[in-house]
Coordinates of C-alpha atoms in Angstrom, one line a residue:
Chain A
X30 CA 13.1 -24.9 13.0
X31 CA 14.8 -24.6 9.7
X32 CA 14.8 -22.1 6.9
X33 CA 13.4 -23.1 3.6
X34 CA 13.7 -21.3 0.3
X35 CA 10.4 -21.1 -1.6
X36 CA 11.0 -20.4 -5.3
X37 CA 8.2 -19.9 -7.7
X38 CA 9.0 -20.9 -11.3
X39 CA 6.8 -19.8 -14.1
X40 CA 7.0 -19.0 -17.8
X41 CA 8.0 -15.4 -18.0
X42 CA 8.6 -15.2 -21.8
X43 CA 6.1 -17.0 -24.0
X44 CA 3.2 -15.1 -25.4
X45 CA 0.7 -17.8 -24.4
X46 CA 2.3 -18.3 -20.9
X47 CA 0.2 -19.8 -18.1
X48 CA -0.4 -18.1 -15.7
X49 CA -1.3 -15.3 -18.1
X50 CA -0.9 -11.7 -17.2
X51 CA -4.6 -11.5 -16.4
X52 CA -4.3 -14.6 -14.1
X53 CA -1.3 -13.0 -12.4
X54 CA -3.4 -9.9 -11.8
X55 CA -6.2 -12.0 -10.3
X56 CA -3.6 -13.7 -8.1
X57 CA -2.4 -10.5 -6.4
X58 CA -4.8 -10.7 -3.5
X59 CA -4.7 -14.5 -3.0
X60 CA -0.9 -14.2 -3.0
X61 CA -1.0 -11.5 -0.3
X62 CA -3.4 -13.7 1.7
X63 CA -1.0 -16.7 1.3
X64 CA 2.0 -14.8 2.4
X65 CA 0.0 -13.0 5.1
X66 CA -1.1 -16.3 6.5
X67 CA 2.5 -17.5 6.7
X68 CA 3.5 -14.3 8.4
X69 CA 0.6 -14.7 10.9
X70 CA 2.2 -18.0 11.9
X71 CA 5.4 -16.1 12.5
X72 CA 7.0 -18.3 9.8
X73 CA 8.1 -15.7 7.3
X74 CA 11.8 -15.1 7.5
X75 CA 11.8 -11.9 5.5
X76 CA 9.3 -10.0 3.4
X77 CA 9.2 -11.2 -0.2
X78 CA 10.4 -8.8 -2.9
X79 CA 9.1 -8.5 -6.4
X80 CA 11.6 -9.1 -9.2
X81 CA 11.6 -7.4 -12.5
X82 CA 11.1 -9.2 -15.8
X83 CA 14.2 -7.6 -17.3
X84 CA 17.2 -9.6 -16.0
X85 CA 20.6 -10.6 -17.2
X86 CA 22.4 -13.9 -17.5
X87 CA 26.2 -14.0 -17.1
X88 CA 28.1 -17.0 -18.4
X89 CA 31.7 -17.9 -18.7
X90 CA 34.0 -15.8 -20.9
X91 CA 32.2 -12.7 -19.9
X92 CA 29.2 -13.6 -22.0
X93 CA 26.2 -11.5 -20.9
X94 CA 22.7 -11.9 -22.4
X95 CA 19.4 -10.2 -21.7
X96 CA 16.3 -11.7 -20.1
X97 CA 15.7 -13.7 -17.0
X98 CA 17.2 -17.1 -16.9
X99 CA 15.0 -19.3 -18.9
X100 CA 16.5 -22.2 -20.8
X101 CA 13.0 -23.5 -20.9
X102 CA 9.6 -22.1 -19.9
X103 CA 10.4 -21.9 -16.2
X104 CA 12.1 -18.8 -14.9
X105 CA 12.3 -17.6 -11.3
X106 CA 9.1 -15.6 -10.7
X107 CA 9.2 -14.9 -7.0
X108 CA 11.1 -16.2 -4.0
X109 CA 11.2 -15.8 -0.3
X110 CA 12.3 -17.6 2.8
X111 CA 10.2 -19.2 5.5
X112 CA 10.7 -21.1 8.7
X113 CA 9.4 -24.6 9.1
X114 CA 10.1 -27.7 11.2
X115 CA 10.9 -29.9 8.2
X116 CA 10.4 -30.5 4.5
X117 CA 6.8 -31.9 5.0
X118 CA 5.8 -28.7 6.8
X119 CA 7.5 -26.5 4.2
X120 CA 5.8 -28.4 1.3
X121 CA 2.4 -27.9 3.0
X122 CA 3.1 -24.2 3.0
X123 CA 4.3 -24.2 -0.6
X124 CA 1.1 -25.9 -1.7
X125 CA -0.8 -22.7 -0.8
X126 CA 0.8 -20.8 -3.7
X127 CA -2.2 -19.5 -5.7
X128 CA -0.8 -19.9 -9.2
X129 CA 0.1 -23.6 -9.1
X130 CA -3.2 -24.2 -10.6
X131 CA -2.3 -22.2 -13.6
X132 CA 1.0 -24.1 -14.2
X133 CA 3.5 -22.4 -11.9
X134 CA 5.9 -24.7 -10.1
X135 CA 7.2 -24.1 -6.5
X136 CA 10.6 -25.3 -5.6
X137 CA 11.5 -25.9 -1.9
X138 CA 15.0 -26.0 -0.6
X139 CA 16.3 -26.2 2.9
X140 CA 19.1 -23.9 4.2
X141 CA 22.3 -25.5 5.4
X142 CA 24.5 -23.6 7.8
X143 CA 26.7 -21.2 6.0
X144 CA 30.4 -22.1 6.3
Chain B
X22 CA -10.0 35.0 44.7
X23 CA -7.3 33.6 42.6
X24 CA -7.6 30.4 40.5
X25 CA -5.9 27.5 42.4
X26 CA -5.4 25.6 39.2
X27 CA -3.7 28.4 37.3
X28 CA -0.2 27.7 38.6
X29 CA -0.3 23.9 38.1
X30 CA -1.6 24.5 34.6
X31 CA 1.1 27.0 33.8
X32 CA 3.6 24.6 35.4
X33 CA 2.5 21.9 33.0
X34 CA 2.8 24.0 29.9
X35 CA 5.7 26.4 30.7
X36 CA 8.0 24.3 32.8
X37 CA 9.0 22.3 29.8
X38 CA 9.4 25.3 27.6
X39 CA 11.8 27.1 29.9
X40 CA 13.7 24.0 30.9
X41 CA 14.2 23.1 27.2
X42 CA 15.6 26.5 26.4
X43 CA 17.8 26.5 29.5
X44 CA 19.1 23.0 28.8
X45 CA 19.8 23.9 25.2
X46 CA 21.8 26.8 26.6
X47 CA 23.6 25.0 29.4
X48 CA 24.0 21.5 28.0
X49 CA 23.1 18.1 29.5
X50 CA 25.8 18.2 32.1
X51 CA 24.1 21.1 33.8
X52 CA 20.5 20.1 33.4
X53 CA 20.0 20.2 37.1
X54 CA 20.9 23.9 37.1
X55 CA 18.3 24.4 34.4
X56 CA 15.7 22.6 36.5
X57 CA 16.6 24.5 39.6
X58 CA 16.3 27.8 38.0
X59 CA 12.8 27.0 36.7
X60 CA 11.7 25.5 40.0
X61 CA 12.9 28.6 41.6
X62 CA 10.9 30.7 39.2
X63 CA 7.7 28.9 40.0
X64 CA 8.5 29.1 43.7
X65 CA 8.7 32.8 43.4
X66 CA 5.4 32.8 41.6
X67 CA 3.8 30.8 44.3
X68 CA 5.0 33.1 47.0
X69 CA 4.5 36.5 45.3
X70 CA 1.2 35.8 43.5
X71 CA -0.5 34.9 46.8
X72 CA 0.5 38.2 48.2
X73 CA 0.4 40.5 45.1
X74 CA -2.3 38.7 43.2
X75 CA -1.9 37.1 39.8
X76 CA -0.2 39.3 37.2
X77 CA -2.1 40.4 34.1
X78 CA 0.1 38.3 31.9
X79 CA 1.2 35.4 34.0
X80 CA 3.2 33.7 31.3
X81 CA 5.2 36.8 30.5
X82 CA 5.8 37.3 34.3
X83 CA 7.3 33.8 34.5
X84 CA 9.5 34.3 31.5
X85 CA 10.8 37.7 32.8
X86 CA 11.6 36.2 36.2
X87 CA 13.3 33.2 34.6
X88 CA 15.4 35.4 32.4
X89 CA 16.5 37.5 35.4
X90 CA 17.3 34.5 37.6
X91 CA 19.4 33.1 34.7
X92 CA 21.2 36.5 34.3
X93 CA 22.0 36.6 38.0
X94 CA 23.1 33.1 38.1
X95 CA 25.5 33.6 35.2
X96 CA 26.8 36.8 36.8
X97 CA 27.6 35.0 40.0
X98 CA 29.2 32.1 38.2
X99 CA 31.5 33.7 35.7
X100 CA 33.6 30.5 35.7
X101 CA 30.5 28.6 34.7
X102 CA 29.7 31.2 32.0
X103 CA 33.1 30.7 30.4
X104 CA 32.3 27.0 29.9
X105 CA 29.2 27.7 27.9
X106 CA 29.4 26.7 24.3
X107 CA 31.1 29.2 22.0
X108 CA 28.0 30.0 20.0
X109 CA 26.3 31.5 22.9
X110 CA 29.2 33.0 24.7
X111 CA 29.3 36.7 24.2
X112 CA 32.5 38.3 22.8
X113 CA 34.5 40.7 25.0
X114 CA 33.3 43.6 23.0
X115 CA 29.6 43.1 23.6
X116 CA 28.3 44.8 26.7
X117 CA 25.0 43.2 26.6
X118 CA 24.4 40.3 28.8
X119 CA 23.2 36.9 27.6
X120 CA 19.5 37.2 27.2
X121 CA 17.4 34.0 27.6
X122 CA 15.7 33.6 24.3
X123 CA 12.1 32.5 25.1
X124 CA 10.8 33.3 21.6
X125 CA 8.3 30.9 20.0
X126 CA 10.9 29.8 17.5
X127 CA 13.6 29.1 20.1
X128 CA 11.2 27.2 22.3
X129 CA 10.3 25.1 19.3
X130 CA 13.9 24.5 18.4
X131 CA 14.8 23.7 22.0
X132 CA 11.9 21.2 22.3
X133 CA 13.1 19.5 19.1
X134 CA 16.6 19.3 20.4
X135 CA 15.3 17.9 23.7
X136 CA 13.2 15.3 22.0
X137 CA 16.2 13.9 20.3
X138 CA 18.2 14.0 23.5
X139 CA 15.6 12.3 25.5
X140 CA 14.8 9.6 23.0
X141 CA 18.3 8.2 23.1
X142 CA 18.6 4.4 22.7
X143 CA 21.3 4.2 25.3
X144 CA 18.5 4.3 27.8
X145 CA 15.7 1.7 28.0
X146 CA 12.4 2.7 26.5
X147 CA 10.8 3.0 30.0
X148 CA 13.5 5.4 31.0
X149 CA 13.1 7.4 27.8
X150 CA 9.4 7.7 28.4
X151 CA 9.9 8.7 32.1
X152 CA 12.5 11.3 31.0
X153 CA 10.2 12.6 28.3
X154 CA 7.3 13.0 30.7
X155 CA 9.5 14.8 33.1
X156 CA 11.5 17.1 30.9
X157 CA 9.4 17.4 27.8
X158 CA 5.9 17.3 29.3
X159 CA 6.3 18.9 32.7
X160 CA 5.0 15.8 34.6
X161 CA 6.0 15.6 38.3
X162 CA 7.5 12.5 39.8
X163 CA 4.3 11.5 41.5
X164 CA 2.3 11.9 38.3
X165 CA 4.7 9.7 36.4
X166 CA 4.5 7.1 39.2
X167 CA 0.8 7.2 38.8
X168 CA 1.0 6.8 35.1
X169 CA 3.2 3.8 35.3
X170 CA 1.4 2.3 38.3
X171 CA 4.6 2.3 40.3
X172 CA 6.0 4.3 43.2
X173 CA 7.9 7.6 43.4
X174 CA 11.3 6.1 44.4
X175 CA 11.3 3.8 41.4
X176 CA 10.6 6.7 39.0
X177 CA 13.0 9.0 40.8
X178 CA 15.8 6.5 40.4
X179 CA 14.9 5.7 36.8
X180 CA 15.0 9.4 35.8
X181 CA 18.3 10.1 37.6
X182 CA 19.9 7.0 36.1
X183 CA 18.7 8.0 32.7
X184 CA 20.2 11.5 33.1
X185 CA 23.5 10.1 34.3
X186 CA 23.7 7.8 31.3
X187 CA 23.2 10.8 29.0
X188 CA 25.9 12.7 30.8
X189 CA 28.2 9.8 30.5
X190 CA 27.8 9.5 26.8
X191 CA 28.3 13.2 26.6
X192 CA 25.2 13.9 24.6
X193 CA 25.0 17.4 23.3
X194 CA 21.6 19.0 23.3
X195 CA 21.5 20.5 19.8
X196 CA 19.5 20.7 16.7
X197 CA 19.6 17.2 15.3
X198 CA 21.8 16.9 12.2
X199 CA 20.4 15.2 9.1
X200 CA 22.4 12.1 10.0
X201 CA 21.0 12.0 13.5
X202 CA 17.5 12.4 12.2
X203 CA 18.1 9.5 9.9
X204 CA 19.5 7.4 12.6
X205 CA 17.3 8.3 15.5
X206 CA 13.9 9.2 14.1
X207 CA 12.8 5.6 14.4
X208 CA 13.6 5.6 18.2
X209 CA 11.9 9.0 18.6
X210 CA 8.8 7.7 16.9
X211 CA 8.8 4.5 18.9
X212 CA 9.1 6.5 22.1
X213 CA 6.2 8.7 21.2
X214 CA 4.1 5.7 20.2
X215 CA 4.8 4.0 23.5
X216 CA 4.0 7.2 25.4
X217 CA 0.7 7.4 23.6
X218 CA 0.0 3.7 24.2
X219 CA 0.7 4.2 28.0
X220 CA -2.2 6.6 28.0
X221 CA -4.5 4.7 25.6
X222 CA -4.1 1.2 26.9
X223 CA -3.4 2.0 30.6
X224 CA -5.5 0.2 33.1
X225 CA -5.2 3.1 35.5
X226 CA -8.5 4.5 36.6
X227 CA -7.3 8.1 36.3
X228 CA -8.9 9.1 33.0
X229 CA -7.6 12.6 33.1
X230 CA -4.0 11.4 33.5
X231 CA -4.4 9.0 30.7
X232 CA -5.8 11.6 28.4
X233 CA -2.9 13.9 29.3
X234 CA -0.4 11.2 28.2
X235 CA -2.1 10.8 24.9
X236 CA -2.3 14.6 24.2
X237 CA 1.4 15.0 25.2
X238 CA 2.4 12.4 22.7
X239 CA 0.3 14.1 20.1
X240 CA 1.7 17.6 21.0
X241 CA 5.3 16.3 20.6
X242 CA 4.4 14.7 17.3
X243 CA 3.2 18.1 16.1
X244 CA 6.6 19.6 17.1
X245 CA 8.2 17.1 14.7
X246 CA 5.7 17.7 12.0
X247 CA 6.1 21.5 12.2
X248 CA 9.9 21.2 11.7
X249 CA 10.7 20.7 8.0
X250 CA 13.7 18.4 8.7
X251 CA 11.7 15.9 10.8
X252 CA 8.4 16.2 8.9
X253 CA 8.4 12.7 7.4
X254 CA 5.5 10.6 6.1
X255 CA 6.0 8.2 9.0
X256 CA 5.4 10.9 11.7
X257 CA 2.3 12.1 9.9
X258 CA 1.0 8.5 9.8
X259 CA 1.8 8.1 13.5
X260 CA -0.1 11.3 14.3
X261 CA -3.1 10.1 12.2
X262 CA -3.0 6.9 14.2
X263 CA -3.1 8.8 17.5
X264 CA -6.0 10.9 16.2
X265 CA -8.1 7.9 15.3
X266 CA -7.5 6.1 18.5
X267 CA -8.1 9.2 20.6
X268 CA -11.4 9.8 18.8
X269 CA -12.9 6.9 20.7
X270 CA -11.7 7.9 24.2
X271 CA -15.2 8.9 25.4
X272 CA -16.9 5.8 24.2
X273 CA -14.3 3.3 25.6
X274 CA -15.5 3.2 29.1
X275 CA -19.0 3.3 30.5
X276 CA -20.2 5.2 33.6
X277 CA -19.5 2.1 35.7
X278 CA -15.8 2.2 34.7
X279 CA -16.2 -0.9 32.6
X280 CA -14.5 -1.3 29.2
X281 CA -16.8 -1.1 26.3
X282 CA -15.8 -3.2 23.3
X283 CA -15.5 -1.6 19.9
X284 CA -18.6 -3.4 18.5
X285 CA -20.7 -2.2 21.5
X286 CA -19.5 1.4 21.5
X287 CA -21.9 4.3 21.0
X288 CA -20.4 5.9 17.9
X289 CA -22.2 9.2 18.5
X290 CA -19.6 9.6 21.3
X291 CA -16.7 9.3 18.8
X292 CA -15.0 12.6 18.2
X293 CA -15.7 13.4 14.5
X294 CA -13.3 16.3 14.4
X295 CA -10.4 14.1 15.5
X296 CA -11.4 11.5 12.9
X297 CA -11.3 14.2 10.2
X298 CA -8.0 15.5 11.5
X299 CA -6.6 12.0 11.4
X300 CA -7.8 11.6 7.8
X301 CA -6.1 14.8 6.8
X302 CA -2.7 13.7 8.2
X303 CA -3.1 10.2 6.8
X304 CA -3.4 11.7 3.4
X305 CA -0.4 13.8 4.0
X306 CA 1.5 10.7 5.0
X307 CA 0.7 9.0 1.7
X308 CA 3.6 10.6 -0.1
X309 CA 7.0 9.1 -0.9
X310 CA 7.8 5.4 -1.4
X311 CA 8.2 4.1 2.1
X312 CA 5.3 2.4 3.9
X313 CA 6.1 2.3 7.6
X314 CA 4.3 0.2 10.1
X315 CA 2.6 3.4 11.3
X316 CA 1.0 3.8 7.9
X317 CA -0.4 0.4 8.1
X318 CA -1.7 0.8 11.7
X319 CA -3.1 4.2 10.8
X320 CA -4.9 2.6 7.9
X321 CA -6.4 0.0 10.1
X322 CA -7.4 2.6 12.7
X323 CA -9.0 4.6 9.9
X324 CA -11.2 1.7 8.9
X325 CA -12.2 1.2 12.5
X326 CA -13.6 4.8 12.5
X327 CA -16.2 3.5 10.0
X328 CA -18.6 1.7 12.2
X329 CA -20.6 0.0 9.5
X330 CA -19.7 -3.6 8.8
X331 CA -19.1 -3.5 5.1
X332 CA -17.2 -6.0 3.0
X333 CA -14.9 -3.2 1.8
X334 CA -14.0 -2.3 5.4
X335 CA -13.0 -5.8 6.4
X336 CA -11.2 -6.6 3.1
X337 CA -9.1 -3.5 3.6
X338 CA -8.4 -4.3 7.2
X339 CA -7.3 -7.9 6.2
X340 CA -5.0 -6.5 3.5
X341 CA -3.5 -4.0 5.9
X342 CA -2.9 -6.7 8.6
X343 CA -1.3 -9.0 5.9
X344 CA 1.1 -6.2 5.1
X345 CA 1.7 -5.4 8.7
X346 CA 2.6 -9.0 9.5
X347 CA 4.8 -9.3 6.5
X348 CA 6.7 -6.2 7.7
X349 CA 6.8 -7.2 11.4
X350 CA 5.2 -10.1 13.2
X351 CA 3.3 -9.6 16.4
X352 CA 0.9 -11.9 18.1
X353 CA -1.8 -9.2 18.4
X354 CA -1.6 -8.5 14.7
X355 CA -1.8 -12.2 13.9
X356 CA -5.0 -12.5 16.0
X357 CA -6.6 -9.4 14.6
X358 CA -5.8 -10.5 11.1
X359 CA -7.5 -13.8 11.7
X360 CA -10.5 -12.0 13.1
X361 CA -10.6 -9.9 9.9
X362 CA -10.4 -13.1 7.8
X363 CA -13.4 -14.4 9.6
X364 CA -15.3 -11.3 8.4
X365 CA -14.3 -11.7 4.8
X366 CA -14.0 -15.4 4.3
X367 CA -16.2 -16.8 7.0
X368 CA -15.6 -18.4 10.4
X369 CA -14.7 -21.9 9.2
X370 CA -11.7 -20.7 7.2
X371 CA -10.7 -18.4 10.0
X372 CA -10.8 -21.3 12.5
X373 CA -8.4 -23.3 10.3
X374 CA -6.0 -20.4 10.2
X375 CA -6.4 -19.7 13.9
X376 CA -5.5 -23.2 14.9
X377 CA -2.1 -22.7 13.1
X378 CA -1.2 -19.7 15.1
X379 CA 0.2 -21.5 18.1
X380 CA 0.0 -18.8 20.8
X381 CA -0.2 -21.2 23.7
X382 CA -0.1 -18.9 26.7
X383 CA -2.0 -16.0 25.2
X384 CA -5.4 -15.3 26.7
X385 CA -6.4 -13.3 23.5
X386 CA -5.7 -16.4 21.4
X387 CA -8.3 -18.4 23.4
X388 CA -10.7 -15.5 23.3
X389 CA -10.5 -15.4 19.5
X390 CA -11.1 -19.1 19.2
X391 CA -14.0 -18.8 21.6
X392 CA -15.4 -16.0 19.5
X393 CA -14.9 -17.9 16.2
X394 CA -16.6 -21.1 17.6
X395 CA -19.5 -19.1 19.0
X396 CA -22.7 -20.1 17.1
X397 CA -20.8 -22.9 15.3
X398 CA -19.9 -25.1 18.3
X399 CA -20.9 -23.4 21.5
X400 CA -19.5 -26.2 23.7
X401 CA -16.0 -25.7 22.2
X402 CA -16.5 -21.9 22.4
X403 CA -17.1 -22.0 26.1
X404 CA -14.1 -24.3 26.6
X405 CA -11.9 -21.9 24.9
X406 CA -13.3 -18.9 26.8
X407 CA -12.7 -20.7 30.0
X408 CA -9.1 -21.3 29.0
X409 CA -8.8 -17.6 28.2
X410 CA -10.0 -16.8 31.7
X411 CA -7.3 -18.9 33.2
X412 CA -4.6 -17.1 31.3
X413 CA -5.9 -13.6 31.6
X414 CA -4.3 -11.2 34.0
X415 CA -6.6 -8.2 33.4
X416 CA -9.7 -7.7 35.5
X417 CA -11.4 -5.8 32.7
X418 CA -10.7 -8.6 30.2
X419 CA -11.9 -11.3 32.6
X420 CA -15.2 -9.4 32.9
X421 CA -15.6 -9.4 29.1
X422 CA -14.8 -13.1 28.8
X423 CA -17.2 -14.0 31.6
X424 CA -19.9 -12.1 29.9
X425 CA -19.3 -14.1 26.7
X426 CA -19.5 -17.4 28.6
X427 CA -22.7 -16.3 30.3
X428 CA -24.3 -15.4 27.0
X429 CA -23.4 -18.8 25.5
X430 CA -24.5 -20.9 28.4
X431 CA -27.8 -19.1 28.9
X432 CA -28.7 -19.9 25.3
Chain C
X27 CA 20.6 2.3 -5.2
X28 CA 18.7 -0.8 -6.2
X29 CA 18.6 -4.4 -5.0
X30 CA 19.5 -7.2 -7.3
X31 CA 19.0 -10.9 -7.0
X32 CA 22.1 -12.9 -7.8
X33 CA 21.0 -16.5 -8.6
X34 CA 23.6 -19.1 -9.5
X35 CA 22.4 -21.9 -11.7
X36 CA 24.3 -25.1 -12.1
X37 CA 23.9 -28.8 -12.7
X38 CA 23.1 -30.4 -9.4
X39 CA 22.1 -33.8 -10.7
X40 CA 24.2 -35.3 -13.5
X41 CA 27.1 -37.6 -12.7
X42 CA 29.5 -35.7 -15.0
X43 CA 28.2 -32.3 -13.9
X44 CA 30.5 -29.2 -14.4
X45 CA 31.4 -27.8 -12.0
X46 CA 32.3 -31.2 -10.6
X47 CA 32.4 -31.8 -6.8
X48 CA 36.2 -31.3 -6.8
X49 CA 35.8 -28.0 -8.6
X50 CA 33.1 -27.0 -6.1
X51 CA 35.6 -27.8 -3.3
X52 CA 38.3 -25.8 -4.9
X53 CA 35.9 -22.8 -5.3
X54 CA 35.1 -22.6 -1.6
X55 CA 37.8 -20.1 -0.8
X56 CA 37.4 -17.9 -3.9
X57 CA 33.7 -17.9 -3.1
X58 CA 34.2 -16.7 0.4
X59 CA 36.4 -13.9 -0.9
X60 CA 33.8 -12.9 -3.4
X61 CA 31.1 -12.7 -0.8
X62 CA 33.6 -11.2 1.8
X63 CA 34.3 -8.3 -0.6
X64 CA 30.7 -7.6 -1.1
X65 CA 30.2 -7.5 2.7
X66 CA 33.0 -5.1 3.1
X67 CA 31.5 -2.8 0.4
X68 CA 28.3 -3.0 2.4
X69 CA 26.6 -4.5 -0.7
X70 CA 25.2 -7.7 0.8
X71 CA 21.6 -7.2 1.7
X72 CA 21.0 -10.2 3.9
X73 CA 23.4 -12.8 5.3
X74 CA 24.5 -15.3 2.8
X75 CA 22.8 -18.7 3.0
X76 CA 23.6 -22.1 1.4
X77 CA 20.8 -24.4 0.1
X78 CA 20.8 -28.1 0.3
X79 CA 20.9 -30.5 -2.6
X80 CA 17.7 -32.3 -1.5
X81 CA 14.7 -30.2 -2.3
X82 CA 11.1 -30.7 -3.3
X83 CA 9.1 -29.5 -6.3
X84 CA 5.4 -28.8 -5.9
X85 CA 3.2 -28.9 -9.0
X86 CA -0.5 -28.9 -9.6
X87 CA -0.9 -32.6 -9.1
X88 CA 2.3 -33.9 -7.6
X89 CA 5.2 -33.3 -5.2
X90 CA 8.5 -34.7 -6.3
X91 CA 11.9 -34.9 -4.7
X92 CA 15.0 -33.1 -5.8
X93 CA 15.8 -29.5 -6.6
X94 CA 14.0 -27.9 -9.6
X95 CA 15.9 -29.1 -12.6
X96 CA 13.9 -29.5 -15.8
X97 CA 17.3 -29.3 -17.4
X98 CA 20.8 -29.2 -16.1
X99 CA 20.5 -25.9 -14.4
X100 CA 19.2 -25.9 -10.9
X101 CA 19.5 -23.2 -8.3
X102 CA 22.8 -23.4 -6.6
X103 CA 23.1 -20.4 -4.5
X104 CA 21.4 -17.0 -4.3
X105 CA 21.7 -13.8 -2.5
X106 CA 20.7 -10.1 -2.7
X107 CA 23.1 -7.2 -3.3
X108 CA 22.9 -3.5 -3.5
X109 CA 24.0 -1.9 -6.8
X110 CA 23.3 1.3 -8.7
X111 CA 22.1 -0.4 -11.9
X112 CA 22.3 -3.5 -14.0
X113 CA 25.8 -2.7 -15.2
X114 CA 27.1 -2.5 -11.7
X115 CA 25.2 -5.7 -10.7
X116 CA 26.6 -7.6 -13.7
X117 CA 30.1 -6.6 -12.7
X118 CA 29.4 -8.1 -9.3
X119 CA 28.0 -11.2 -10.9
X120 CA 31.1 -11.7 -13.1
X121 CA 33.0 -12.3 -9.8
X122 CA 31.3 -15.7 -9.3
X123 CA 34.2 -18.2 -9.2
X124 CA 32.4 -21.1 -10.8
X125 CA 31.4 -19.4 -14.1
X126 CA 34.6 -20.8 -15.5
X127 CA 33.2 -24.3 -15.0
X128 CA 29.9 -23.8 -16.6
X129 CA 27.7 -22.3 -13.9
X130 CA 25.4 -19.5 -15.0
X131 CA 24.5 -16.4 -12.9
X132 CA 21.1 -14.8 -13.3
X133 CA 20.7 -11.2 -12.2
X134 CA 17.3 -9.6 -11.5
X135 CA 16.4 -6.2 -10.2
X136 CA 13.9 -5.7 -7.3
X137 CA 10.9 -3.6 -8.0

């Protein structure tokens, strides 16, 4: 069993972003069902948190700007950690994210042992 | 003709009150002295009441005798008296003697202090429960043995070892500080929940005993609720949960002693007052920001008090189970969540989810699959039920599973 | 007290990425110090994890290899800390030892 990071990227800034705020609202229950299903399989490493849309970005020379990190239209929306046997299994789980159909992208990364 | 059940009843309610107050006074190191004094008091009652008859106010009689015995003990043991904690030692000027304070307030305070003493994680949860039943609830060793379906020696050893451990760690019996409440309330709630579960889920045939365990857990919960410092949303939710479960006590077993499943229960036997009380406390629990697992379980239990099979009911139950699992995984919650999913999204989808659960040795897993496959693929359903039978250890459950198999094979 | 996500973005793909592999090697010790301090201050919410450079990206119609990197800023590391407010969290973020080589640290507050 390995730990995998599930990162949901989506446009947090544009006015005509997809998923739209209405679509995000509709996605609340499907999202809960998705994560609940992962938890039912005892594969959720810890409860997901919700992250604000405020954000700061810190660069070198002490430059600090407002806003979530979004060089392009794909900021970090949500993220959580699951347990899965391998990338294939983790990807299957990731495919259950209910807002992929509206343009969100899910990144999957495997944990390596901390040094 | 005096009532033979009076003294046992009084023992059950007053033993713990007087022991708590005395323990509060003497400290954990001298808890046996506290117990001896109270036992002595009840012995006197047994001897004298059979000759003189039951006094007009039996409780007051017990309290007076307990106070006198304590006074005498302290007089005879001035060395001991000097060791008592400074707050209760009397100064040289005072000519009054130490009076045992058996006021309602002091009893409540002592009970609270005892709850925090007894629910100490240095002891196993079994030991905590046994100690709680003994010191907080006035249960005798035999009764505790019956409750745990074990024998007297085991319980006796368990309780003594638990007391020794508390003495070793030098626990003070005192009003819990804010820090202690923060650190230990979780353990206290867990112990009360387990105490309640012992009564509710017990397979013992002694219904009266089981009901006693549940009502003791509820009584202790109220002690916490009535004290401002410990009156948290979580304890209100836990109490609501206990109310909802208890409301179905009468309907859970039929006259033949067989378990009656929820869907087959006669809901006119459900205690409506308890349901209402539970709802009141659930509302009180809905303050603040923290959702504990007791909130979620109470919510689920609330929806089960609505017998009608509506979409709203099962959607809410599904949502609550989702949140419960996200907070803390348990196989039972996973199975129940899948059942709720079958009610909202249909059996086919639930079967797909169920097959991912991987609960290989769990009889309830196979029962669920049997249930989901019923009327979809009866052959598979029977196979799963038969596997459930193999893994089941409970006579009551085996009965239910066999009935299911019968129903499917008879068409 | 709030919880803040600290997400470190850097180029995981280009040959001439900055920080370079040598710079990443040199930053191991300063990194451990940065995290170690946070642990001592009881600010680290969950144990620190490292994430591999492999990765998958799941879109509507495709699954591709590699970490998410539409541009040169993939997720390097991330963890959650306790801080009073954004100002405090930003001060923590400024301690990231690879900022000087072009990495970017994103800070987000938990709701």
